[in-house]
Tab-separated table of C-alpha atoms in Angstrom:
chain	number	residue	atom	x	y	z
A	1	MET	CA	30.231	-40.716	-2.262
A	2	THR	CA	27.231	-41.537	-4.470
A	3	GLN	CA	25.966	-44.010	-2.031
A	4	LEU	CA	26.521	-41.442	0.897
A	5	LEU	CA	24.484	-38.730	-1.048
A	6	VAL	CA	21.697	-41.406	-1.639
A	7	PHE	CA	21.625	-42.163	1.925
A	8	VAL	CA	21.395	-38.448	3.012
A	9	LYS	CA	18.653	-37.803	0.503
A	10	ASN	CA	16.686	-40.879	1.730
A	11	LEU	CA	17.078	-39.572	5.359
A	12	GLU	CA	15.685	-36.235	4.444
A	13	LEU	CA	12.755	-37.893	2.661
A	14	ASN	CA	12.088	-40.022	5.743
A	15	GLN	CA	12.259	-36.997	7.904
A	16	CYS	CA	9.735	-34.981	5.957
A	17	SER	CA	7.491	-37.982	5.061
A	18	GLN	CA	6.413	-38.183	8.634
A	19	PHE	CA	4.243	-35.066	8.131
A	20	THR	CA	1.015	-36.038	6.379
A	21	SER	CA	-0.684	-32.678	5.733
A	22	CYS	CA	0.251	-29.297	4.483
A	23	GLU	CA	-0.215	-27.559	7.650
A	24	THR	CA	2.125	-29.793	9.505
A	25	CYS	CA	4.638	-29.861	6.737
A	26	ALA	CA	5.146	-26.453	5.244
A	27	GLY	CA	7.855	-24.462	6.998
A	28	ILE	CA	9.204	-27.242	9.202
A	29	VAL	CA	12.934	-26.289	9.686
A	30	ASP	CA	15.570	-27.679	11.818
A	31	SER	CA	19.428	-27.719	11.633
A	32	GLY	CA	19.533	-30.151	8.630
A	33	ILE	CA	16.334	-30.039	6.806
A	34	SER	CA	13.464	-27.772	5.496
A	35	CYS	CA	10.336	-29.393	4.464
A	36	ARG	CA	7.646	-28.103	1.904
A	37	TRP	CA	4.403	-29.371	0.701
A	38	CYS	CA	4.019	-30.521	-2.957
A	39	LEU	CA	0.432	-29.866	-4.214
A	40	GLU	CA	0.907	-32.325	-7.224
A	41	SER	CA	1.590	-35.445	-5.100
A	42	ASN	CA	0.172	-34.346	-1.706
A	43	GLU	CA	3.468	-35.320	-0.094
A	44	CYS	CA	5.852	-33.560	2.410
A	45	ILE	CA	9.349	-33.273	0.662
A	46	PRO	CA	12.725	-31.777	1.600
A	47	SER	CA	13.584	-30.033	-1.783
A	48	LYS	CA	11.801	-27.690	-4.264
A	49	TYR	CA	13.503	-29.866	-7.002
A	50	LEU	CA	11.352	-32.772	-6.090
A	51	CYS	CA	8.101	-30.772	-7.155
A	52	HIS	CA	7.269	-28.204	-9.567
A	53	PRO	CA	8.344	-24.822	-8.037
A	54	TRP	CA	5.018	-23.242	-8.592
A	55	LYS	CA	3.225	-26.128	-6.755
A	56	THR	CA	5.334	-26.193	-3.551
A	57	VAL	CA	4.126	-24.584	-0.316
A	58	ILE	CA	6.838	-23.402	2.052
A	59	HIS	CA	4.696	-21.625	4.715
A	60	ASP	CA	1.459	-23.030	6.234
A	61	ILE	CA	-0.414	-19.781	5.599
A	62	ASN	CA	-0.434	-20.600	1.908
A	63	CYS	CA	-1.862	-24.208	2.403
A	64	PRO	CA	-5.129	-24.851	0.568
A	65	LEU	CA	-8.269	-24.545	2.682
A	66	SER	CA	-9.736	-27.924	3.529
A	67	LYS	CA	-13.119	-26.373	3.331
A	68	ILE	CA	-14.063	-23.411	1.165
A	69	PRO	CA	-15.931	-20.569	3.364
A	70	THR	CA	-19.434	-19.797	2.122
A	71	THR	CA	-19.304	-16.282	3.624
A	72	TYR	CA	-16.783	-13.512	3.098
A	73	SER	CA	-16.003	-10.628	5.356
A	74	ASP	CA	-13.448	-8.066	4.220
A	75	THR	CA	-13.217	-5.455	7.212
A	76	PHE	CA	-10.065	-3.904	5.454
A	77	LEU	CA	-11.910	-3.242	2.147
A	78	ARG	CA	-9.046	-5.112	0.268
A	79	THR	CA	-11.284	-5.748	-2.690
A	80	GLU	CA	-12.402	-2.056	-2.992
A	81	VAL	CA	-9.033	-0.563	-2.224
A	82	ALA	CA	-7.419	-2.917	-4.802
A	83	ALA	CA	-9.889	-1.684	-7.454
A	84	TYR	CA	-9.365	2.076	-6.492
A	85	ILE	CA	-5.511	1.644	-6.864
A	86	HIS	CA	-5.901	-0.143	-10.276
A	87	ALA	CA	-8.237	2.690	-11.321
A	88	ALA	CA	-5.816	5.358	-10.152
A	89	ASN	CA	-2.945	3.674	-12.073
A	90	ARG	CA	-4.931	4.224	-15.190
A	91	VAL	CA	-4.977	7.933	-14.799
A	92	SER	CA	-2.512	8.725	-17.469
A	93	GLU	CA	-1.968	10.423	-20.830
A	94	TYR	CA	-1.402	7.044	-22.165
A	95	SER	CA	-4.747	5.498	-21.025
A	96	PRO	CA	-7.863	5.597	-23.106
A	97	VAL	CA	-10.992	7.541	-21.968
A	98	GLY	CA	-12.923	5.909	-19.363
A	99	ALA	CA	-9.996	3.629	-18.299
A	100	PRO	CA	-10.334	4.138	-14.478
A	101	MET	CA	-14.029	3.325	-14.568
A	102	SER	CA	-13.291	0.158	-16.490
A	103	CYS	CA	-11.310	-0.979	-13.321
A	104	LEU	CA	-14.029	0.042	-10.915
A	105	MET	CA	-16.723	-1.801	-12.890
A	106	LYS	CA	-15.500	-5.046	-11.408
A	107	LEU	CA	-17.040	-3.869	-8.056
A	108	LYS	CA	-20.603	-4.779	-7.248
A	109	ALA	CA	-21.012	-1.359	-5.469
A	110	ARG	CA	-22.415	1.724	-7.019
A	111	VAL	CA	-19.149	3.678	-7.844
A	112	ASP	CA	-18.723	6.914	-9.788
A	113	VAL	CA	-15.533	8.711	-10.925
A	114	LEU	CA	-15.594	12.306	-10.202
A	115	ASN	CA	-12.203	13.684	-11.241
A	116	GLU	CA	-9.162	12.444	-13.155
A	117	LEU	CA	-6.042	14.560	-12.573
A	118	ASP	CA	-2.983	13.966	-14.491
A	119	VAL	CA	-0.555	16.426	-12.796
A	120	PRO	CA	2.526	17.563	-14.536
A	121	THR	CA	5.736	17.333	-12.152
A	122	LYS	CA	8.725	19.540	-12.827
A	123	LEU	CA	11.475	17.771	-10.985
A	124	GLU	CA	11.547	14.773	-13.161
A	125	GLY	CA	9.370	16.214	-16.025
A	126	ARG	CA	6.665	13.582	-15.911
A	127	THR	CA	3.265	13.415	-14.247
A	128	ILE	CA	1.393	11.856	-11.336
A	129	GLY	CA	-2.171	10.639	-11.619
A	130	VAL	CA	-4.841	11.451	-8.904
A	131	LEU	CA	-8.366	9.834	-8.992
A	132	ILE	CA	-11.245	11.048	-6.999
A	133	GLY	CA	-14.315	9.029	-6.825
A	134	VAL	CA	-17.227	7.921	-4.671
A	135	ASN	CA	-18.612	4.644	-3.462
A	136	HIS	CA	-22.294	5.225	-2.711
A	137	ASP	CA	-22.807	1.708	-1.171
A	138	LEU	CA	-20.062	2.241	1.556
A	139	GLN	CA	-20.717	5.980	1.541
A	140	HIS	CA	-17.174	7.213	1.225
A	141	ILE	CA	-15.122	9.616	-1.146
A	142	PHE	CA	-12.068	7.755	-2.351
A	143	ILE	CA	-8.806	9.495	-3.368
A	144	GLY	CA	-6.321	7.254	-5.186
A	145	PHE	CA	-2.754	8.179	-6.339
A	146	ARG	CA	-0.976	6.495	-9.198
A	147	SER	CA	2.053	4.345	-8.706
A	148	THR	CA	5.419	5.052	-10.547
A	149	ASN	CA	4.774	4.310	-14.211
A	150	ASP	CA	7.986	5.637	-15.701
A	151	PRO	CA	11.679	4.616	-15.445
A	152	VAL	CA	12.593	8.471	-15.263
A	153	GLN	CA	10.355	8.949	-12.396
A	154	PHE	CA	11.662	5.763	-10.574
A	155	VAL	CA	15.255	6.751	-10.938
A	156	SER	CA	14.447	10.335	-9.845
A	157	GLN	CA	13.144	9.012	-6.691
A	158	PHE	CA	16.172	6.824	-6.286
A	159	TYR	CA	18.585	9.649	-6.578
A	160	VAL	CA	16.610	11.974	-4.255
A	161	PHE	CA	16.760	9.258	-1.591
A	162	MET	CA	20.446	8.682	-2.242
A	163	MET	CA	21.122	12.256	-1.923
A	164	GLY	CA	19.114	12.591	1.342
A	165	TRP	CA	17.425	15.542	-0.230
A	166	MET	CA	14.800	16.833	2.172
A	167	GLU	CA	12.686	20.009	2.202
A	168	ASP	CA	10.530	21.816	4.688
A	169	PHE	CA	6.985	20.481	4.382
A	170	PRO	CA	4.195	22.989	4.525
A	171	LEU	CA	2.339	21.020	7.060
A	172	GLY	CA	5.337	20.656	9.318
A	173	GLY	CA	8.528	18.964	9.417
A	174	LYS	CA	10.751	17.815	6.717
A	175	MET	CA	9.564	15.589	3.567
A	176	VAL	CA	11.600	13.919	0.708
A	177	ALA	CA	11.927	16.672	-1.568
A	178	ILE	CA	10.183	14.932	-4.647
A	179	TYR	CA	7.217	14.098	-2.624
A	180	SER	CA	7.109	17.681	-1.000
A	181	ARG	CA	7.088	19.184	-4.587
A	182	MET	CA	4.495	16.781	-5.945
A	183	TYR	CA	2.332	17.701	-3.016
A	184	LYS	CA	2.446	21.492	-3.978
A	185	GLU	CA	1.997	20.675	-7.737
A	186	ILE	CA	-1.095	18.620	-7.059
A	187	LEU	CA	-2.610	21.384	-4.978
A	188	GLU	CA	-1.697	23.904	-7.653
A	189	PHE	CA	-3.431	21.717	-10.337
A	190	GLY	CA	-6.682	22.191	-8.402
A	191	PHE	CA	-7.015	19.287	-6.029
A	192	ASP	CA	-8.666	21.128	-3.206
A	193	ASP	CA	-11.388	22.493	-5.380
A	194	CYS	CA	-12.175	19.107	-6.852
A	195	LEU	CA	-12.325	17.486	-3.472
A	196	GLU	CA	-14.343	20.341	-1.956
A	197	LYS	CA	-17.063	19.998	-4.647
A	198	ALA	CA	-17.292	16.261	-3.848
A	199	VAL	CA	-17.549	16.953	-0.107
A	200	ILE	CA	-20.270	19.439	-0.706
A	201	LYS	CA	-22.196	17.044	-2.823
A	202	TYR	CA	-21.804	14.111	-0.400
A	203	PRO	CA	-21.583	15.876	3.008
A	204	THR	CA	-22.153	12.715	5.093
A	205	TYR	CA	-19.489	10.513	3.265
A	206	SER	CA	-16.308	9.716	4.949
A	207	LEU	CA	-12.918	9.967	3.158
A	208	VAL	CA	-10.569	7.103	2.023
A	209	VAL	CA	-7.097	7.743	0.746
A	210	THR	CA	-5.117	5.053	-1.013
A	211	GLY	CA	-2.152	4.327	-3.324
A	212	HIS	CA	0.731	1.907	-4.080
A	213	SER	CA	4.442	2.589	-4.210
A	214	LEU	CA	4.785	6.476	-5.209
A	215	GLY	CA	0.976	6.534	-4.844
A	216	GLY	CA	1.554	5.108	-1.319
A	217	ALA	CA	3.768	7.832	-0.383
A	218	MET	CA	1.496	10.496	-1.687
A	219	SER	CA	-1.459	8.900	0.029
A	220	THR	CA	0.344	9.068	3.245
A	221	VAL	CA	0.986	12.898	2.683
A	222	PHE	CA	-2.530	13.628	1.555
A	223	ALA	CA	-4.286	11.669	4.310
A	224	LEU	CA	-2.829	14.206	6.635
A	225	HIS	CA	-3.768	17.082	4.256
A	226	VAL	CA	-7.373	16.130	3.847
A	227	ALA	CA	-7.669	15.138	7.502
A	228	MET	CA	-6.495	18.651	8.420
A	229	LYS	CA	-8.794	20.210	6.024
A	230	TYR	CA	-11.855	18.259	7.023
A	231	PRO	CA	-11.227	17.527	10.845
A	232	GLN	CA	-14.793	16.491	11.276
A	233	LYS	CA	-14.680	13.654	8.823
A	234	LEU	CA	-13.242	10.159	9.293
A	235	THR	CA	-10.123	9.726	7.084
A	236	SER	CA	-8.956	6.198	6.434
A	237	LEU	CA	-5.517	5.579	4.904
A	238	TYR	CA	-4.694	2.454	2.814
A	239	SER	CA	-1.025	2.839	1.835
A	240	VAL	CA	0.608	-0.199	0.160
A	241	SER	CA	4.420	-0.605	-0.109
A	242	ALA	CA	5.026	3.153	0.313
A	243	PRO	CA	8.506	4.477	0.437
A	244	ARG	CA	9.467	6.771	3.380
A	245	SER	CA	8.153	10.218	3.011
A	246	GLY	CA	8.731	12.125	6.243
A	247	ASP	CA	11.828	12.812	8.397
A	248	GLU	CA	12.103	11.099	11.854
A	249	THR	CA	13.696	14.300	13.340
A	250	SER	CA	10.899	16.413	12.754
A	251	PRO	CA	8.998	15.366	15.940
A	252	LYS	CA	11.795	16.988	18.152
A	253	ASN	CA	10.352	20.282	17.118
A	254	SER	CA	8.072	21.173	20.074
A	255	GLU	CA	6.084	23.929	18.519
A	256	TRP	CA	3.487	21.399	17.316
A	257	SER	CA	1.096	19.990	19.912
A	258	GLU	CA	0.116	16.706	18.263
A	259	MET	CA	2.113	13.973	16.577
A	260	VAL	CA	1.174	10.857	14.613
A	261	ILE	CA	3.404	7.944	14.352
A	262	LEU	CA	2.715	5.603	11.649
A	263	PHE	CA	4.260	2.145	12.106
A	264	GLN	CA	5.166	0.532	8.861
A	265	THR	CA	7.002	-2.566	7.813
A	266	ARG	CA	10.688	-2.098	9.150
A	267	ARG	CA	10.491	1.632	9.377
A	268	LEU	CA	8.537	4.545	11.024
A	269	GLU	CA	6.847	7.653	9.553
A	270	TYR	CA	6.399	10.738	11.508
A	271	LEU	CA	3.942	13.289	10.777
A	272	LYS	CA	2.864	16.407	12.852
A	273	LEU	CA	-0.592	17.517	13.518
A	274	SER	CA	-1.583	21.131	14.714
A	275	LYS	CA	-4.733	22.059	16.637
A	276	PRO	CA	-7.416	21.037	16.637
A	277	PRO	CA	-6.671	17.461	16.960
A	278	ILE	CA	-7.727	15.317	14.078
A	279	THR	CA	-7.930	11.533	13.587
A	280	ILE	CA	-6.552	9.327	10.653
A	281	VAL	CA	-7.470	5.722	10.762
A	282	LEU	CA	-4.487	3.820	9.432
A	283	LYS	CA	-5.583	0.475	7.977
A	284	TYR	CA	-2.595	-1.460	6.416
A	285	SER	CA	0.656	-1.145	4.601
A	286	MET	CA	1.324	-4.452	2.675
A	287	GLU	CA	0.293	-7.147	5.050
A	288	VAL	CA	1.052	-5.212	8.123
A	289	THR	CA	-1.651	-3.246	10.248
A	290	TRP	CA	-0.848	0.232	10.772
A	291	LEU	CA	-1.261	1.652	14.246
A	292	LEU	CA	-2.182	5.097	15.206
A	293	ILE	CA	-0.845	7.048	18.186
A	294	ILE	CA	-1.824	10.582	19.039
A	295	MET	CA	0.306	12.092	21.665
């Protein structure tokens, strides 16, 4: 039996060893073998146990570049959006004064924080953070929403989802209850007044809305809100790992003339638009590009 196992292992090694580069090795799978590249030994191996788990590559997209590029172009603004999300996550009663700006200082651009809103939420008795700032180099006003930062808030969302608790959304259709209520609470806290001052001060700047997780859901909701409020402005939405916020049955209501369908990973978001038509540019959710269809 031992000899048979050794024979099988040697056969697997021989099958993978024919691949001499990370690109040709990583992710090769057939009925009996799965190869991976070991960064320690620069060899193609059939098992993670033959190399340190942190130093194995199982997909060619993660192979190290043979030549480091000397130029960098980020049309999706991933660096800026990551900084905006980090900064929004520091809007909290537990963060020291100036915490959001400490995240934004990592950017080379001239960036200012305009408003930090730590909004109390009634349903779960916690808060949600909202950050409004401006990037002068890219000439846009950015709005970031904080991720879930409390176990009670996390569990509350879970139970609302499990119950299928939906409420009428002021902009049309149905919305998950906790997000619909947070939307109203953020508006009651003075969000529109803060954003209006920013728009008046920087009238030529576009709008960027972003957030992760809970913040991603709220960014989806508020991208529609600000786009309807400022239809003449370009509104870009960067929502990362957002749970579903809307109800797919709402588009069946024909009293609205416009519809936006957001294609996310493994699910759809439906949001209604009323006249006049508005445009929201959907950038990405996780690693998936969002598409916009106006019907």
